[in-house]
Each structure stands twice: as C-alpha cells, then as structure tokens.
Amino acid sequence: MPRLLPPLNALRAFEAAGRLGSFTKAAQELNVSHSAISRHVRGLEQRLNVHLFRTQNTGVALTDQGRAYLSQITPAFDQIIHATEALTIPPKGTVTITTESAIAQKWLIPRLANLRSRHPDVELKLSTTTQVMDIESHDFDLGIRYLRNQSATGYELMFPTMVRAYAAPDFVPLANGALDLAALAAGPLIEEWTFRIWPDWFRQAGLDDVPDLRLPHPLGALLAIQSAVAGLGAVLMDKNLCEPERQSGALVDLADVEIPFGGYYLAVNKRAGRRKAVRAVCKWLMDECAAVRADDKLRR
C-alpha cells in the first residue's frame, strides 16, 4: 500500500511558514518567492481538505489543525536534517554570539581553544554589550546573558550565579589565624553593580551585628575584579568570573559562603538554531558548563 505523502515542497513551505510565523520569512529561508509559499500552502490545504492558516491583520497564524500538524512535521524534518548531516561534513561556518564583556573575558575566551579543537571549521564571532537584546532582530545566532530572575521565554540555564567574597592575599584581615569579619566590615569594600549584597554576605558569614557599611560607587565586574587584585578591597563576585584569579592565586576566597543570585542563560535565534554549526556551539557550551559543575563538585 503506497504511503500518503504530500509533495515535499509543499510540506517544506508549510513547515517553514508555520515555524517562522510568516510567509515572507519562509520565502527568505527557502530562497523562493512569497507567491510560491502561498501557492504551496494552498495546494497542501486543498489536498488535505483542511485550513492550516488563517489570515489576520498582522499576517497569518496557524489554525488549531495547522498547529497540530506542524508539531509532527517539524520534528520529522529535523530528524531528516540531523541524519543527513551526520553522513556529511563536520560543522562549518561562522556563529555570531552576543554576551557581556565580563563573561566573555573571564569565562568564554579562555575556553575557545577547546571549541577550536573540537570543531576546527567553526568560527565564533563575539560581540559584547550589557544590553539584554532581542537576538533575532539584531541578527545574532546566540546570546549569553546574566538574568536575576528568569522570566523571559527562550532562555536555557547555563549555570547559576554563586556569589562569593574575594580579596588579594595580602589584604585579608586575620585574627588568631581566622578571618576577622568585623575588621573586614570596616572596609575598604568594593561594590560591584550587580552583586550589591554585602550585608547579606556578612550575616551568612556569621557577623551578628552588621554595621553600616561604607560602600563606594559600584563598579562593573571587570573593574571590580581588577580593583580587588590590586589590593584595594574585598569584592563580592560570581565565582565563575573570578576563577582565573583564584587559580593563579591573585585572589583568595574569604569564607565558605555562597549566595545564589540569578544565573547565566543561553538564547538561540530560532532561524539560526537549525544550522549545524550553531547546534554544535550550543552543545559545546553546555558541555563546558557541565565540566565546570563536575570540577566544582570535586573541589568540594
């Protein structure tokens, strides 16, 4: 018995239009005209005797039947794509990523040699900004952002932010061989603009009576870390950002106190997420995060 399989071009047109929510974007992705997408979709609707899209003021939207059909068609196309790519060449091409300067310099760049070793034909192009932007409208493939409260959709947690106190070795105030919390609270302290929680840290560290802290104007993460390295005070910082300085001995942990404070998240451009190079970079990023978590468990 022959299989009931609609024309492949019609299925591709419907899947792209439904996934992207636009006939125009589907035409751009498939490199055909808008009228070709419309013609294929109309032909598919006539063949199936259902309405897959409905017209609205802002363009087109899937009907309930169209949405149900798309939920089955897209995974089928993805499976075909992945199976085909597995038999062909390795990931290749440029992947654009936007992130903050601190996470780029302290976490991402030190790991890029691992990416080059794993995927030598993939080039990562970095753009740094503190703005939480729509990566699709700005045409980035990926975005890594710190989020205090993850409420937006489309973000995947890379690693939670765990805030610890650090200082240069010569700066640490000691009393009877232990950290002198009262002396530390007297300053100088460095305030980083994201992790402005020194009173909470002192309370969790065991200082019963936290005084009014003399805190300077907050700095960005990179300046705050460098100020601590220079011996200008103690700083509260995500341990992932201070790991290079901790490993080199430029900074030391002041106490075994960690305060969870948001996390770093990965966003993937829907249009770019189907490219093999983009998926390879996403997998590599998540593998790097898993390795960090494993190393952290071993240190404990």
PDB file of C-alpha atoms in Angstrom, residues 77-228:
ATOM      1  CA  PHE A  77      12.179  17.451   9.143  1.00  0.00           C
ATOM      2  CA  ASP A  78      14.692  17.937  11.954  1.00  0.00           C
ATOM      3  CA  GLN A  79      15.295  14.190  12.119  1.00  0.00           C
ATOM      4  CA  ILE A  80      15.936  14.056   8.377  1.00  0.00           C
ATOM      5  CA  ILE A  81      18.292  17.046   8.603  1.00  0.00           C
ATOM      6  CA  HIS A  82      20.251  15.573  11.511  1.00  0.00           C
ATOM      7  CA  ALA A  83      20.519  12.165   9.865  1.00  0.00           C
ATOM      8  CA  THR A  84      21.733  13.728   6.630  1.00  0.00           C
ATOM      9  CA  GLU A  85      24.262  15.967   8.360  1.00  0.00           C
ATOM     10  CA  ALA A  86      25.647  13.023  10.318  1.00  0.00           C
ATOM     11  CA  LEU A  87      26.667  11.443   6.978  1.00  0.00           C
ATOM     12  CA  THR A  88      28.201  14.621   5.577  1.00  0.00           C
ATOM     13  CA  ILE A  89      30.907  17.103   6.547  1.00  0.00           C
ATOM     14  CA  PRO A  90      31.522  18.302  10.137  1.00  0.00           C
ATOM     15  CA  PRO A  91      30.056  21.579  11.410  1.00  0.00           C
ATOM     16  CA  LYS A  92      31.396  24.529   9.444  1.00  0.00           C
ATOM     17  CA  GLY A  93      30.826  28.271   9.312  1.00  0.00           C
ATOM     18  CA  THR A  94      30.648  31.397  11.446  1.00  0.00           C
ATOM     19  CA  VAL A  95      28.470  31.574  14.552  1.00  0.00           C
ATOM     20  CA  THR A  96      27.746  35.018  15.985  1.00  0.00           C
ATOM     21  CA  ILE A  97      27.249  35.405  19.718  1.00  0.00           C
ATOM     22  CA  THR A  98      26.481  38.409  21.907  1.00  0.00           C
ATOM     23  CA  THR A  99      27.361  38.494  25.576  1.00  0.00           C
ATOM     24  CA  GLU A 100      28.676  40.732  28.356  1.00  0.00           C
ATOM     25  CA  SER A 101      32.336  41.763  28.477  1.00  0.00           C
ATOM     26  CA  ALA A 102      32.910  40.074  31.842  1.00  0.00           C
ATOM     27  CA  ILE A 103      31.579  36.650  30.879  1.00  0.00           C
ATOM     28  CA  ALA A 104      33.351  36.893  27.504  1.00  0.00           C
ATOM     29  CA  GLN A 105      36.735  37.727  29.025  1.00  0.00           C
ATOM     30  CA  LYS A 106      36.620  35.611  32.183  1.00  0.00           C
ATOM     31  CA  TRP A 107      34.666  32.535  31.093  1.00  0.00           C
ATOM     32  CA  LEU A 108      34.190  32.249  27.339  1.00  0.00           C
ATOM     33  CA  ILE A 109      37.505  33.340  25.775  1.00  0.00           C
ATOM     34  CA  PRO A 110      39.660  31.055  27.987  1.00  0.00           C
ATOM     35  CA  ARG A 111      37.662  28.103  26.610  1.00  0.00           C
ATOM     36  CA  LEU A 112      37.730  28.966  22.905  1.00  0.00           C
ATOM     37  CA  ALA A 113      40.759  26.760  22.311  1.00  0.00           C
ATOM     38  CA  ASN A 114      38.563  23.826  23.361  1.00  0.00           C
ATOM     39  CA  LEU A 115      35.971  24.832  20.767  1.00  0.00           C
ATOM     40  CA  ARG A 116      38.633  25.133  18.045  1.00  0.00           C
ATOM     41  CA  SER A 117      39.996  21.704  18.940  1.00  0.00           C
ATOM     42  CA  ARG A 118      36.539  20.147  18.861  1.00  0.00           C
ATOM     43  CA  HIS A 119      35.195  21.989  15.789  1.00  0.00           C
ATOM     44  CA  PRO A 120      38.120  23.411  13.799  1.00  0.00           C
ATOM     45  CA  ASP A 121      35.896  24.617  10.951  1.00  0.00           C
ATOM     46  CA  VAL A 122      33.601  26.669  13.203  1.00  0.00           C
ATOM     47  CA  GLU A 123      34.478  30.312  13.827  1.00  0.00           C
ATOM     48  CA  LEU A 124      32.914  32.126  16.796  1.00  0.00           C
ATOM     49  CA  LYS A 125      32.362  35.849  16.285  1.00  0.00           C
ATOM     50  CA  LEU A 126      31.890  37.740  19.564  1.00  0.00           C
ATOM     51  CA  SER A 127      30.039  40.973  20.249  1.00  0.00           C
ATOM     52  CA  THR A 128      29.992  42.350  23.803  1.00  0.00           C
ATOM     53  CA  THR A 129      27.287  44.515  25.331  1.00  0.00           C
ATOM     54  CA  THR A 130      25.425  44.762  28.634  1.00  0.00           C
ATOM     55  CA  GLN A 131      22.092  45.274  26.867  1.00  0.00           C
ATOM     56  CA  VAL A 132      19.580  42.419  27.048  1.00  0.00           C
ATOM     57  CA  MET A 133      18.518  42.460  23.413  1.00  0.00           C
ATOM     58  CA  ASP A 134      16.325  40.540  21.018  1.00  0.00           C
ATOM     59  CA  ILE A 135      18.956  38.445  19.248  1.00  0.00           C
ATOM     60  CA  GLU A 136      16.636  37.727  16.338  1.00  0.00           C
ATOM     61  CA  SER A 137      16.013  41.373  15.497  1.00  0.00           C
ATOM     62  CA  HIS A 138      19.743  42.115  15.881  1.00  0.00           C
ATOM     63  CA  ASP A 139      20.602  39.026  13.809  1.00  0.00           C
ATOM     64  CA  PHE A 140      22.815  37.210  16.313  1.00  0.00           C
ATOM     65  CA  ASP A 141      22.844  33.423  16.343  1.00  0.00           C
ATOM     66  CA  LEU A 142      23.313  33.088  20.119  1.00  0.00           C
ATOM     67  CA  GLY A 143      23.158  35.244  23.214  1.00  0.00           C
ATOM     68  CA  ILE A 144      24.555  34.672  26.711  1.00  0.00           C
ATOM     69  CA  ARG A 145      23.104  36.909  29.393  1.00  0.00           C
ATOM     70  CA  TYR A 146      23.027  37.235  33.157  1.00  0.00           C
ATOM     71  CA  LEU A 147      19.429  37.297  34.386  1.00  0.00           C
ATOM     72  CA  ARG A 148      18.479  37.954  38.010  1.00  0.00           C
ATOM     73  CA  ASN A 149      15.000  36.485  37.558  1.00  0.00           C
ATOM     74  CA  GLN A 150      14.481  34.237  34.565  1.00  0.00           C
ATOM     75  CA  SER A 151      11.005  35.204  33.398  1.00  0.00           C
ATOM     76  CA  ALA A 152      11.513  35.527  29.633  1.00  0.00           C
ATOM     77  CA  THR A 153      10.880  32.529  27.411  1.00  0.00           C
ATOM     78  CA  GLY A 154      13.512  31.044  25.148  1.00  0.00           C
ATOM     79  CA  TYR A 155      16.399  31.072  27.643  1.00  0.00           C
ATOM     80  CA  GLU A 156      18.231  27.935  28.807  1.00  0.00           C
ATOM     81  CA  LEU A 157      20.199  27.975  32.042  1.00  0.00           C
ATOM     82  CA  MET A 158      23.934  27.517  31.530  1.00  0.00           C
ATOM     83  CA  PHE A 159      24.977  27.835  35.163  1.00  0.00           C
ATOM     84  CA  PRO A 160      23.596  29.531  38.284  1.00  0.00           C
ATOM     85  CA  THR A 161      25.443  32.504  39.708  1.00  0.00           C
ATOM     86  CA  MET A 162      27.015  31.759  43.085  1.00  0.00           C
ATOM     87  CA  VAL A 163      28.405  34.884  44.739  1.00  0.00           C
ATOM     88  CA  ARG A 164      31.477  34.621  46.975  1.00  0.00           C
ATOM     89  CA  ALA A 165      33.805  37.145  48.635  1.00  0.00           C
ATOM     90  CA  TYR A 166      37.345  37.520  47.297  1.00  0.00           C
ATOM     91  CA  ALA A 167      40.395  39.622  48.096  1.00  0.00           C
ATOM     92  CA  ALA A 168      44.108  39.751  47.356  1.00  0.00           C
ATOM     93  CA  PRO A 169      46.073  37.503  49.769  1.00  0.00           C
ATOM     94  CA  ASP A 170      47.840  40.435  51.481  1.00  0.00           C
ATOM     95  CA  PHE A 171      44.541  42.231  52.058  1.00  0.00           C
ATOM     96  CA  VAL A 172      42.793  39.550  54.147  1.00  0.00           C
ATOM     97  CA  PRO A 173      42.348  40.733  57.788  1.00  0.00           C
ATOM     98  CA  LEU A 174      43.092  37.933  60.251  1.00  0.00           C
ATOM     99  CA  ALA A 175      42.570  37.465  63.983  1.00  0.00           C
ATOM    100  CA  ASN A 176      44.085  34.392  65.624  1.00  0.00           C
ATOM    101  CA  GLY A 177      44.624  32.873  62.187  1.00  0.00           C
ATOM    102  CA  ALA A 178      40.971  33.253  61.104  1.00  0.00           C
ATOM    103  CA  LEU A 179      39.136  35.837  59.027  1.00  0.00           C
ATOM    104  CA  ASP A 180      38.286  38.911  61.121  1.00  0.00           C
ATOM    105  CA  LEU A 181      34.755  39.712  59.939  1.00  0.00           C
ATOM    106  CA  ALA A 182      34.489  42.917  61.971  1.00  0.00           C
ATOM    107  CA  ALA A 183      37.743  44.236  60.516  1.00  0.00           C
ATOM    108  CA  LEU A 184      36.605  43.272  57.016  1.00  0.00           C
ATOM    109  CA  ALA A 185      33.291  45.096  57.511  1.00  0.00           C
ATOM    110  CA  ALA A 186      35.230  48.246  58.451  1.00  0.00           C
ATOM    111  CA  GLY A 187      36.472  48.310  54.878  1.00  0.00           C
ATOM    112  CA  PRO A 188      37.543  49.037  52.343  1.00  0.00           C
ATOM    113  CA  LEU A 189      34.975  47.030  50.396  1.00  0.00           C
ATOM    114  CA  ILE A 190      34.409  47.018  46.646  1.00  0.00           C
ATOM    115  CA  GLU A 191      30.849  47.228  45.385  1.00  0.00           C
ATOM    116  CA  GLU A 192      30.031  45.567  42.052  1.00  0.00           C
ATOM    117  CA  TRP A 193      26.871  46.898  40.469  1.00  0.00           C
ATOM    118  CA  THR A 194      25.104  43.509  40.105  1.00  0.00           C
ATOM    119  CA  PHE A 195      26.006  41.788  43.400  1.00  0.00           C
ATOM    120  CA  ARG A 196      25.287  44.570  45.892  1.00  0.00           C
ATOM    121  CA  ILE A 197      24.600  42.219  48.801  1.00  0.00           C
ATOM    122  CA  TRP A 198      27.456  42.785  51.255  1.00  0.00           C
ATOM    123  CA  PRO A 199      25.124  42.932  54.330  1.00  0.00           C
ATOM    124  CA  ASP A 200      23.605  39.565  53.365  1.00  0.00           C
ATOM    125  CA  TRP A 201      27.062  38.059  52.931  1.00  0.00           C
ATOM    126  CA  PHE A 202      28.251  39.271  56.349  1.00  0.00           C
ATOM    127  CA  ARG A 203      25.151  37.862  58.033  1.00  0.00           C
ATOM    128  CA  GLN A 204      25.626  34.471  56.368  1.00  0.00           C
ATOM    129  CA  ALA A 205      29.335  34.546  57.239  1.00  0.00           C
ATOM    130  CA  GLY A 206      28.414  34.829  60.918  1.00  0.00           C
ATOM    131  CA  LEU A 207      28.735  38.523  61.787  1.00  0.00           C
ATOM    132  CA  ASP A 208      25.893  39.026  64.267  1.00  0.00           C
ATOM    133  CA  ASP A 209      25.870  42.811  64.276  1.00  0.00           C
ATOM    134  CA  VAL A 210      26.460  44.103  60.746  1.00  0.00           C
ATOM    135  CA  PRO A 211      27.428  47.795  60.900  1.00  0.00           C
ATOM    136  CA  ASP A 212      26.508  50.436  58.359  1.00  0.00           C
ATOM    137  CA  LEU A 213      28.925  49.597  55.585  1.00  0.00           C
ATOM    138  CA  ARG A 214      30.836  52.311  53.808  1.00  0.00           C
ATOM    139  CA  LEU A 215      30.353  51.231  50.220  1.00  0.00           C
ATOM    140  CA  PRO A 216      31.817  53.163  47.279  1.00  0.00           C
ATOM    141  CA  HIS A 217      30.180  53.843  43.945  1.00  0.00           C
ATOM    142  CA  PRO A 218      29.561  50.428  42.305  1.00  0.00           C
ATOM    143  CA  LEU A 219      31.856  49.276  39.525  1.00  0.00           C
ATOM    144  CA  GLY A 220      31.437  46.981  36.555  1.00  0.00           C
ATOM    145  CA  ALA A 221      32.543  43.396  37.040  1.00  0.00           C
ATOM    146  CA  LEU A 222      35.910  43.663  35.276  1.00  0.00           C
ATOM    147  CA  LEU A 223      36.922  46.850  37.143  1.00  0.00           C
ATOM    148  CA  ALA A 224      35.716  45.386  40.437  1.00  0.00           C
ATOM    149  CA  ILE A 225      37.804  42.228  39.972  1.00  0.00           C
ATOM    150  CA  GLN A 226      40.888  44.210  38.950  1.00  0.00           C
ATOM    151  CA  SER A 227      40.469  46.532  41.931  1.00  0.00           C
ATOM    152  CA  ALA A 228      40.417  43.531  44.266  1.00  0.00           C
TER     153      ALA A 228
END
